[in-house]
Short mmCIF file of C-alpha atoms and ligand atoms in Angstrom, two decimals:
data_model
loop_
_atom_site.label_atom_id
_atom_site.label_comp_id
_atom_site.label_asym_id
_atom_site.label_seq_id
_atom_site.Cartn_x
_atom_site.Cartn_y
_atom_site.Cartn_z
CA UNK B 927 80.01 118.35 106.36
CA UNK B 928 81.00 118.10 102.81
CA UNK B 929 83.19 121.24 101.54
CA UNK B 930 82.80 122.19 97.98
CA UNK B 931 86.61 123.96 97.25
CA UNK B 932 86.78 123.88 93.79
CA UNK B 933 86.20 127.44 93.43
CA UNK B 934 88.42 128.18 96.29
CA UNK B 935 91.42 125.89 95.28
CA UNK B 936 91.03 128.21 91.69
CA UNK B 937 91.32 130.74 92.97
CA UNK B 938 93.98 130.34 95.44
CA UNK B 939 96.23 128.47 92.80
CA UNK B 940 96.45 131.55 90.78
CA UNK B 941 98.43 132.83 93.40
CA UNK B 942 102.25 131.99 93.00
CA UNK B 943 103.40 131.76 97.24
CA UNK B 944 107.29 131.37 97.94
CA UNK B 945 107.42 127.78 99.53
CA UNK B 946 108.87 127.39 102.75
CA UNK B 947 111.98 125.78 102.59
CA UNK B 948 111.50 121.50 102.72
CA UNK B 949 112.72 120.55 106.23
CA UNK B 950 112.75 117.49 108.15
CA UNK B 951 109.45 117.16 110.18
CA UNK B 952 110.37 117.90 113.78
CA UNK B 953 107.84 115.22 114.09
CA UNK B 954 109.89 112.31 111.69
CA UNK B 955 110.33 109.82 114.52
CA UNK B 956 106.60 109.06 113.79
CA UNK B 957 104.68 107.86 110.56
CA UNK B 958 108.35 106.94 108.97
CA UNK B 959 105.74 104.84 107.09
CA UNK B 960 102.49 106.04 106.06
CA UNK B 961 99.88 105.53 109.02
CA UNK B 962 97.92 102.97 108.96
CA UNK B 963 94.82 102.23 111.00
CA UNK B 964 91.04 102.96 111.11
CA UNK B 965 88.86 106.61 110.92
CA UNK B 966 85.49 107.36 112.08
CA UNK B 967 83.78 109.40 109.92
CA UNK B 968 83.79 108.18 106.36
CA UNK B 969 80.82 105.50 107.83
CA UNK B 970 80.03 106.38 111.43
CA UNK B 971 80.21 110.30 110.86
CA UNK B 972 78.30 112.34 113.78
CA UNK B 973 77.27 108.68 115.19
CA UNK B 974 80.39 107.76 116.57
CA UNK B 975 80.69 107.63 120.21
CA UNK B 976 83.09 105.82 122.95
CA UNK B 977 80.89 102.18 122.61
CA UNK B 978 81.45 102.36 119.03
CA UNK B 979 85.34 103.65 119.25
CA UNK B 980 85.47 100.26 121.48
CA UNK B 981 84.15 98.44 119.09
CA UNK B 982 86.28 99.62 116.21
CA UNK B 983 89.45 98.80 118.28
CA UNK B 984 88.54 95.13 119.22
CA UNK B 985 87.35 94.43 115.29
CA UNK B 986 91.25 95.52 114.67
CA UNK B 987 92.04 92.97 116.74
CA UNK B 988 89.72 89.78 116.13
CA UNK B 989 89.90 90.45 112.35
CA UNK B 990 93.86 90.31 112.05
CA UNK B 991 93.73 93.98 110.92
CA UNK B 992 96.10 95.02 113.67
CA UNK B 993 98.78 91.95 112.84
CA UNK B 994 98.35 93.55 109.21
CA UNK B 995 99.26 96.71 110.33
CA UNK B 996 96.17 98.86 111.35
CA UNK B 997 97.18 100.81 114.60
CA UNK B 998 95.57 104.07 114.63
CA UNK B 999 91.99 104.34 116.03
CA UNK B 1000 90.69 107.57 115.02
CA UNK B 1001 87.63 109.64 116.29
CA UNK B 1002 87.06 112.29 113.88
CA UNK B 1003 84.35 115.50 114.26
CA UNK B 1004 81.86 115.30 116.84
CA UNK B 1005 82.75 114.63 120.59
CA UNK B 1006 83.33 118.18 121.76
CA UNK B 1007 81.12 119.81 124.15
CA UNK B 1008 82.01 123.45 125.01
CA UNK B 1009 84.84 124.61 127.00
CA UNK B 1010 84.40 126.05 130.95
CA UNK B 1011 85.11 129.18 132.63
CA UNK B 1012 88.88 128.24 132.26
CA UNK B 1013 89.07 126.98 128.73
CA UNK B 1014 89.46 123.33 129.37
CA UNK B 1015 87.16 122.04 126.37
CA UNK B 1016 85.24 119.02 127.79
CA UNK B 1017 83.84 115.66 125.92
CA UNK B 1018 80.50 115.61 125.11
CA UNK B 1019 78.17 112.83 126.75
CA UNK B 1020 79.19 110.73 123.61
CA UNK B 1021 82.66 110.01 125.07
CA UNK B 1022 82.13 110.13 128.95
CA UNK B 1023 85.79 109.73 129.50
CA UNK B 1024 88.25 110.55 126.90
CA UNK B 1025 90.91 108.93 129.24
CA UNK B 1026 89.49 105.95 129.76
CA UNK B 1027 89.26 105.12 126.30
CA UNK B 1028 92.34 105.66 125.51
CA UNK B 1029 93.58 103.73 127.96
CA UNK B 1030 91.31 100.67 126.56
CA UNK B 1031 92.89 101.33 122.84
CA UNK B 1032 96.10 101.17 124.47
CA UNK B 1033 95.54 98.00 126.05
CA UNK B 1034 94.82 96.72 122.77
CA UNK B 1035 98.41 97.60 121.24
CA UNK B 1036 96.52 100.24 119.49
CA UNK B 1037 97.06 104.06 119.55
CA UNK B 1038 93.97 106.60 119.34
CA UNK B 1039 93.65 110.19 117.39
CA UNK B 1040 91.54 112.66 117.51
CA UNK B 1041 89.95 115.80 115.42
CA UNK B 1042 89.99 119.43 116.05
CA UNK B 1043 90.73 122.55 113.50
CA UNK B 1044 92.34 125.97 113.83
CA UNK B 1045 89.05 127.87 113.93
CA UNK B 1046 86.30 128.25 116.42
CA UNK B 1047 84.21 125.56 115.01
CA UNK B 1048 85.20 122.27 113.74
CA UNK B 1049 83.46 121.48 109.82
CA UNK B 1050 80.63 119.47 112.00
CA UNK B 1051 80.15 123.07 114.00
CA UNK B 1052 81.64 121.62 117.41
CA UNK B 1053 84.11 123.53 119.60
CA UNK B 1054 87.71 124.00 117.93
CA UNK B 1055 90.59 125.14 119.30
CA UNK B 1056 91.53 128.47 118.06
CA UNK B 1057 92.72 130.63 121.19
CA UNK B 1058 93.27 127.14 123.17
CA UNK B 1059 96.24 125.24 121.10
CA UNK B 1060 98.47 125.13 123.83
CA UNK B 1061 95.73 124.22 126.24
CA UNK B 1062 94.44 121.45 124.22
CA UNK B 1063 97.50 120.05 122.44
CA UNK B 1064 98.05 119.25 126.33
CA UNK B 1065 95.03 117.96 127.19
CA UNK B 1066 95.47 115.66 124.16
CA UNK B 1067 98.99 114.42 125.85
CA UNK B 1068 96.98 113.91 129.12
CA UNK B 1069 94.34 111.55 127.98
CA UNK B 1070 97.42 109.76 125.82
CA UNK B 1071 96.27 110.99 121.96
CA UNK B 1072 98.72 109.50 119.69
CA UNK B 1073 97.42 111.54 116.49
CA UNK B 1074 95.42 114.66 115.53
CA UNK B 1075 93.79 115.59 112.23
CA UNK B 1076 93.45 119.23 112.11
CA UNK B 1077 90.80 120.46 109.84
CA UNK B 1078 90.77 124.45 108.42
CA UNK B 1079 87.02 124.89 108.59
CA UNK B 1080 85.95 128.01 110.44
CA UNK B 1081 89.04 129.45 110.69
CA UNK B 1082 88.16 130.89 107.23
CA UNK B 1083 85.99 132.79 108.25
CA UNK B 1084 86.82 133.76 111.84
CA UNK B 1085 90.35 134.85 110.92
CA UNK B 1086 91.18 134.58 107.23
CA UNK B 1087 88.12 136.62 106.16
CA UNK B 1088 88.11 138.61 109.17
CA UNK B 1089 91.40 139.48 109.38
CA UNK B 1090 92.60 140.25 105.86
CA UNK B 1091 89.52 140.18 103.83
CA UNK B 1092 90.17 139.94 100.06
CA UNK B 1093 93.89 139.30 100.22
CA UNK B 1094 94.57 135.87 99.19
CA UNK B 1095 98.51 135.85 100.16
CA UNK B 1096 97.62 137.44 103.75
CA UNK B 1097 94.92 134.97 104.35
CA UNK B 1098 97.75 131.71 103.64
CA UNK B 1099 100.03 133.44 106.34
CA UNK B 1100 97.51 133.47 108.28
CA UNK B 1101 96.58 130.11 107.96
CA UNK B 1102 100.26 128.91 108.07
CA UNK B 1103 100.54 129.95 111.29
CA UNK B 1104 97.63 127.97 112.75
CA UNK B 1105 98.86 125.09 111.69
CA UNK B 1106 102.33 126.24 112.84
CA UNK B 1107 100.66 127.20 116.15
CA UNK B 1108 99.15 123.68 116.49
CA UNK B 1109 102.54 121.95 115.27
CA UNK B 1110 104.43 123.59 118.20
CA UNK B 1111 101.84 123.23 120.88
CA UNK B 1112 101.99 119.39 120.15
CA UNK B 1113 105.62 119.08 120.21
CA UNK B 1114 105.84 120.73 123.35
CA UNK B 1115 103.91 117.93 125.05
CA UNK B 1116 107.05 115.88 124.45
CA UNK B 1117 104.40 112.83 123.16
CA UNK B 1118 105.07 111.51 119.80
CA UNK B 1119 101.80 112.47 118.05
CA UNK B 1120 101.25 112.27 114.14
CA UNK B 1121 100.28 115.43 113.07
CA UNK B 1122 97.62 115.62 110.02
CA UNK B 1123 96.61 118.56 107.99
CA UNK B 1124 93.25 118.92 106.90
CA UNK B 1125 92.96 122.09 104.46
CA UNK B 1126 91.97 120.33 101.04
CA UNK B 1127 95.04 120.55 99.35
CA UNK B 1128 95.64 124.44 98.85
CA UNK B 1129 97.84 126.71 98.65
CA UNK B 1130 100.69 123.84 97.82
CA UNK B 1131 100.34 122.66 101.65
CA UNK B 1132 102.94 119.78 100.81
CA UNK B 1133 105.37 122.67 99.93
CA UNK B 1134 105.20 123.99 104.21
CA UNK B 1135 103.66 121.29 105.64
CA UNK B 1136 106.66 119.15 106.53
CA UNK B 1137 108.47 121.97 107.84
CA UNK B 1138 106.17 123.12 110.64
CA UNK B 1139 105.68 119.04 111.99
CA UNK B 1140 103.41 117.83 109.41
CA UNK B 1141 103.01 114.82 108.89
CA UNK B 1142 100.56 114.15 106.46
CA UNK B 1143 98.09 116.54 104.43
CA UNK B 1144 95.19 116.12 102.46
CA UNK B 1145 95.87 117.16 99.30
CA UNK B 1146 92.02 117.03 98.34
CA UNK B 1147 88.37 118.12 99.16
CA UNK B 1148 86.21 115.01 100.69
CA UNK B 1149 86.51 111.60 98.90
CA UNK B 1150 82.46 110.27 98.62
CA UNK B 1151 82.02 106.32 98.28
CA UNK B 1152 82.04 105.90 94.52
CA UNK B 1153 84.18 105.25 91.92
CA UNK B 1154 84.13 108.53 90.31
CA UNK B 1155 85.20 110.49 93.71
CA UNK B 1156 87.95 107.85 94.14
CA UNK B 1157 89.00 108.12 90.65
CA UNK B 1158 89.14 112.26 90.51
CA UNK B 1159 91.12 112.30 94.05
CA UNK B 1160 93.59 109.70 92.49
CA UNK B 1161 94.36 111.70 89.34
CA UNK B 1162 94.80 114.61 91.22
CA UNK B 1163 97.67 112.59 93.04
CA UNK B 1164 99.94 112.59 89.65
CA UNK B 1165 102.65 115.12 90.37
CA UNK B 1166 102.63 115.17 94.05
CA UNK B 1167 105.28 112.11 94.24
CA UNK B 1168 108.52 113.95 95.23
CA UNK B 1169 106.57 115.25 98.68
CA UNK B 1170 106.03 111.96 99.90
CA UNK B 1171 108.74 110.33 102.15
CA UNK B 1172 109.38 109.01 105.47
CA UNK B 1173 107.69 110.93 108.21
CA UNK B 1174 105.66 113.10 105.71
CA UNK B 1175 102.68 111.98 103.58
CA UNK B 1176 100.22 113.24 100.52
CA UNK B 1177 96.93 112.26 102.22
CA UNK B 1178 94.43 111.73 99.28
CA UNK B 1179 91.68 110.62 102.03
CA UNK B 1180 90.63 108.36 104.33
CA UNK B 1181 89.53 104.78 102.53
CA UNK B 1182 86.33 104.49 101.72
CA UNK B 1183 86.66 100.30 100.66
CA UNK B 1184 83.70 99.07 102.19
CA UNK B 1185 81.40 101.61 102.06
CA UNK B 1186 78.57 103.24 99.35
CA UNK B 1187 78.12 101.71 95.92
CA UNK B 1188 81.61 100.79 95.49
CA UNK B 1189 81.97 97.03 93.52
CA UNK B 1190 84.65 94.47 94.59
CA UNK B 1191 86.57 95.97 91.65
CA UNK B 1192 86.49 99.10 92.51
CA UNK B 1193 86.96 98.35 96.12
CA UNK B 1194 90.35 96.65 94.71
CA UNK B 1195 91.18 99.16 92.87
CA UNK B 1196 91.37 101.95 95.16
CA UNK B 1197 93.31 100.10 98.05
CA UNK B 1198 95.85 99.23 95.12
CA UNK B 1199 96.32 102.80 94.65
CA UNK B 1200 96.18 104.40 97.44
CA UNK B 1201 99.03 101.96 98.56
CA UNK B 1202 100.67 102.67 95.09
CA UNK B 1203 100.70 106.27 96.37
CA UNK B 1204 102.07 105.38 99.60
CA UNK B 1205 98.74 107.05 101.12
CA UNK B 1206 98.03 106.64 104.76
CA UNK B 1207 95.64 103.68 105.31
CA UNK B 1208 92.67 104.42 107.47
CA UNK B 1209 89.55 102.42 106.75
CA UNK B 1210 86.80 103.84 106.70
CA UNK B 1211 84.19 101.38 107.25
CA UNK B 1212 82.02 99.58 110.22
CA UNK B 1213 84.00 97.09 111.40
CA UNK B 1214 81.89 94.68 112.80
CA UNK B 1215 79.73 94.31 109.90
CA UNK B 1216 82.24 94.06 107.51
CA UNK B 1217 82.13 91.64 104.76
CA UNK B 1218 84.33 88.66 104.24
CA UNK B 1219 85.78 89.88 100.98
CA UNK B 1220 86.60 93.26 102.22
CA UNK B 1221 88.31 92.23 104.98
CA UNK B 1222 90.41 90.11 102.39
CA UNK B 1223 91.28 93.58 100.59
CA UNK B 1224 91.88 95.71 103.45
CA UNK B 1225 94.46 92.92 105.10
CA UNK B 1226 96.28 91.82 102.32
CA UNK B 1227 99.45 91.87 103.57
CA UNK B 1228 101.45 92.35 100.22
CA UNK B 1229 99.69 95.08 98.58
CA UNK B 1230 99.94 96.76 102.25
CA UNK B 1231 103.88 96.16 102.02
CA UNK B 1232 103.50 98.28 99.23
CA UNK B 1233 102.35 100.71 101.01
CA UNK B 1234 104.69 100.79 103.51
CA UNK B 1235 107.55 100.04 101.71
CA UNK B 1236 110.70 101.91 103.75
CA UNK B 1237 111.74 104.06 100.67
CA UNK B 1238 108.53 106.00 101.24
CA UNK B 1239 108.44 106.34 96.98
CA UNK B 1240 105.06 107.47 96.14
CA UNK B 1241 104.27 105.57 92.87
CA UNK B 1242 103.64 108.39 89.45
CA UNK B 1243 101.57 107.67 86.24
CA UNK B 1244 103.47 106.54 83.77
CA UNK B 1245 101.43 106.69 80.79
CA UNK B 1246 97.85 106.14 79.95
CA UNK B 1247 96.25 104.40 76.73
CA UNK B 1248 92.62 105.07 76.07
CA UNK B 1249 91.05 104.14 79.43
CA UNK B 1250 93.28 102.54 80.31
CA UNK B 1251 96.06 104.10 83.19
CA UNK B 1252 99.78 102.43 84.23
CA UNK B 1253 101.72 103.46 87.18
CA UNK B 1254 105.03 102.90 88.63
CA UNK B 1255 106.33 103.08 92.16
CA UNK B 1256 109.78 101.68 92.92
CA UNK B 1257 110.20 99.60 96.25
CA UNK B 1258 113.28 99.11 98.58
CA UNK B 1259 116.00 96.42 97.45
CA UNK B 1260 115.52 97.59 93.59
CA UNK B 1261 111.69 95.77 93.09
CA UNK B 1262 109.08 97.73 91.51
CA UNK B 1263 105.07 97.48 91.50
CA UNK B 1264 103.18 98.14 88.58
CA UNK B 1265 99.70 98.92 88.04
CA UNK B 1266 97.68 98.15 85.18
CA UNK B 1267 93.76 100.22 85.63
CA UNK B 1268 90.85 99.74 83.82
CA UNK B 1269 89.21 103.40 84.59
CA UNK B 1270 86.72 102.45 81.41
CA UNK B 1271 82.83 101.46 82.37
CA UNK B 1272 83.45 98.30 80.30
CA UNK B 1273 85.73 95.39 80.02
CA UNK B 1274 86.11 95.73 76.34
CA UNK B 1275 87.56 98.85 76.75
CA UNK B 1276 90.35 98.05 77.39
CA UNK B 1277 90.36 96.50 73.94
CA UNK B 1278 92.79 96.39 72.19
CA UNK B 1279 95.36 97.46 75.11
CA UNK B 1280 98.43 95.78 74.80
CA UNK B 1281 101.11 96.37 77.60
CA UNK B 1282 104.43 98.46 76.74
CA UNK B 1283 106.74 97.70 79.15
CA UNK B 1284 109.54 100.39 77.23
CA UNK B 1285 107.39 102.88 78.20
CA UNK B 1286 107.60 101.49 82.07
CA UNK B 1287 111.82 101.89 81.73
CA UNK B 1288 111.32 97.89 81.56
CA UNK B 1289 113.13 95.49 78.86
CA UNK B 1290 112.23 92.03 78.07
CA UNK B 1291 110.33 89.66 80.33
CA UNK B 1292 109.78 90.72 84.02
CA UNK B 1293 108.69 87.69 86.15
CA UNK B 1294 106.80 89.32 88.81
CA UNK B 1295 103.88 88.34 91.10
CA UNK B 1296 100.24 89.35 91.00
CA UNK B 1297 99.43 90.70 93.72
CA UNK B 1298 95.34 90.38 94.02
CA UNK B 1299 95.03 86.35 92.17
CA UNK B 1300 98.48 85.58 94.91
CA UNK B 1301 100.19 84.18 91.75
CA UNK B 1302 103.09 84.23 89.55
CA UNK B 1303 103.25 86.44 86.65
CA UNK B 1304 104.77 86.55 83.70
CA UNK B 1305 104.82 90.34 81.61
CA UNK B 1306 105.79 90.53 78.26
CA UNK B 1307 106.13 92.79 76.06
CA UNK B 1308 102.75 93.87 73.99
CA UNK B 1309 100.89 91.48 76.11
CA UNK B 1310 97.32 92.08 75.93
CA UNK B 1311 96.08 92.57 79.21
CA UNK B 1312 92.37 92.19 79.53
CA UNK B 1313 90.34 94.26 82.79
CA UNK B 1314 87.15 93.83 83.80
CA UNK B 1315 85.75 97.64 84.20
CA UNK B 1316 87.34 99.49 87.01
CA UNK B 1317 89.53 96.30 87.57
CA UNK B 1318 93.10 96.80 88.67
CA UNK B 1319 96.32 94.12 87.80
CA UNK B 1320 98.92 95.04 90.33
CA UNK B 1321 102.50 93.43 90.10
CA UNK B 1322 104.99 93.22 92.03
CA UNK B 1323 108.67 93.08 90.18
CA UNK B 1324 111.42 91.68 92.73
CA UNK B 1325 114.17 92.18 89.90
CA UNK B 1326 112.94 94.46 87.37
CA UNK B 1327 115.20 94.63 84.09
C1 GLA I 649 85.75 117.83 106.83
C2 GLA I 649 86.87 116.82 106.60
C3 GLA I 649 86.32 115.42 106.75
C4 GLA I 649 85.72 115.26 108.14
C5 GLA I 649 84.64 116.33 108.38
C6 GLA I 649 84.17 116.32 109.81
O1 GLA I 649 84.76 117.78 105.83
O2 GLA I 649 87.46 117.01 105.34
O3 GLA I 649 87.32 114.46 106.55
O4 GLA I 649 86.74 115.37 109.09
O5 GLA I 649 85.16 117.62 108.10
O6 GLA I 649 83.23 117.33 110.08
#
């Protein structure tokens, strides 16, 4: 399901919450980098099933996606069947044995998530796990779940609206605790498992989520496959960067490279920045049909080191000039990356941009290395830099000055 929460995020940002105080993650031994690996439902949605899960995991493998650093194989909305007369939800006859297939994504080197949400109803309107956390979080631990994305949906209604209808501040307690609830229940299995919010992005979640075991949280509503949903959920980013560090994530959506009407361009263009924003990685596309040239993006092992560069620095926009957008992320061992964005619908409008490096806190020539034509790069000061639309230069600065 697609959630429209742009009248919801309005009006829950009117209201001014006291953060929790930032923490360390109880759950920082995992995703000290962000996660990287692959996600059901941006292309398979309600289709996926066990075969297809399979599938996923041996494409990881055969198409050096796994040697790039793709681990997680994750089934999103869509294999619950109802729970029995003692609670124990049970795996609909898409996934005949939840077990079993973890064990086969283990034997692969590969780790496997799953979805479920606070509420009674997941967003697809299959069984969640409100009243069962406990019970599930150790079910999860059972079959040998390595990661859960836990999405808000129902839970709006069946307790925030419910329970404290028209007041805003009682309904984020409310939901707090859920994902508190969850946060405990998993850490009391004793299994490492990377825990995900799913809420959207309200009510500040990167303010709490860290301290009750989050590990990452969407920070948005649903990214779509084009370049205008990419582009608003990567503007929205700007601001976010001082959340972001090892163990705990802004999650600005699962990739969609590879899927809808995206061009190569803009296919480029959002990998670069969702590794510029040190976003978890989790394609989104069908694996074994994927093209040649988007299996070159997603395993491109230097942009990914961006990504999971150990400082955890999520990159910030430095300055934009007409259409044209630059940000800055600093990288371990003093380098930098910069990234030069053509957001215009043609190549000429990013006439007449000329690069100021000043304004990036650089001086003089940087020699640095492009990161998409695999070459060395030269920036100058007032260069003119020319994009094709939507077209990204990235650059990676070993010794910035
Ligand atoms: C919500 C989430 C999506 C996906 C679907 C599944 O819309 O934001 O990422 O998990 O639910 O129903």
């Amino acid at each position: 399901m697609r959630l429209s929460v742009t009248t919801a995020i309005a009006a829950l940002a009117l209201l001014s919450f006291a953060p929790a105080p930032q923490a360390q993650s109880p759950s920082s031994q995992v995703a000290l980098t962000p996660p990287m690996g692959w996600n059901s439902w941006n292309y398979f949605a309600a289709k996926v099933d066990d075969k297809g899960v399979r599938a996923a995991a041996d494409q990881i493998v055969s198409t050096g996606m796994k040697d790039a650093g793709y681990i997680y194989v994750n089934i999103d909305d869509t294999w619950e069947a109802e729970r029995d007369a003692s609670g124990v939800l049970h795996t609909n006859s898409k996934f005949p044995d939840m077990k079993a297939l973890a064990d086969y994504v283990h034997s692969k080197g590969l780790k496997l998530g799953i979805y479920s949400g606070p509420g009674n109803k997941t967003c697809a309107g299959y069984a969640a796990s409100l009243g069962h956390e406990e019970q599930d979080a150790k079910m999860y631990a059972e079959w040998g779940i390595d990661y859960l994305k836990y999405d808000l949906c129902s839970f709006r209604q069946d307790v925030m609206a419910a329970q404290a209808p028209n007041d805003k501040a009682a309904q984020m307690k409310l939901m707090i605790a859920a994902y508190e609830k969850m946060g405990k229940a998993l850490k009391a299995t004793g299994r490492p498992i990377v825990y995900s919010l799913c809420q959207y992005g309200w009510d500040s979640v990167w303010e709490w989520a860290p301290a009750l075991g989050g590990n990452l949280w969407r920070t948005t509503g649903d990214i779509s496959p084009n370049w205008n949903s990419m582009y608003t959920i990567l503007s929205q980013q700007e601001g976010l960067q001082s959340y972001a560090g090892p163990g705990h994530w802004n999650d600005p959506d699962m990739l969609e490279v590879g899927n809808g009407r995206l061009s190569l361009a803009e296919n480029r263009t959002h990998f670069s920045m969702w590794a510029m924003l040190a976003a978890p990685l989790l394609a989104g596309n069908d694996l074994p049909n994927m093209k040649p040239e988007i299996k070159a993006i997603l395993t491109n092992k230097e942009v990914i080191a961006i990504d999971q560069d150990k400082l955890g620095k999520q990159a910030s926009r430095v300055y934009s000039e007409g259409e044209v957008d630059l940000w800055m992320r600093h990288l371990a061992g003093g380098a930098a990356a910069v990234a030069v964005l053509n957001a215009g619908s043609e190549r000429y409008s990013t006439h007449p941009f000329h690069l100021d490096l000043t304004k990036l806190g650089l001086h003089g020539t940087q020699k640095g290395k492009d990161l998409w034509a695999g070459k060395d790069v030269t920036l100058t000061q007032g260069m003119p830099i020319e994009l094709a639309s939507h077209d990204i230069l990235l650059v990676k600065i070993d010794s910035p000055k």
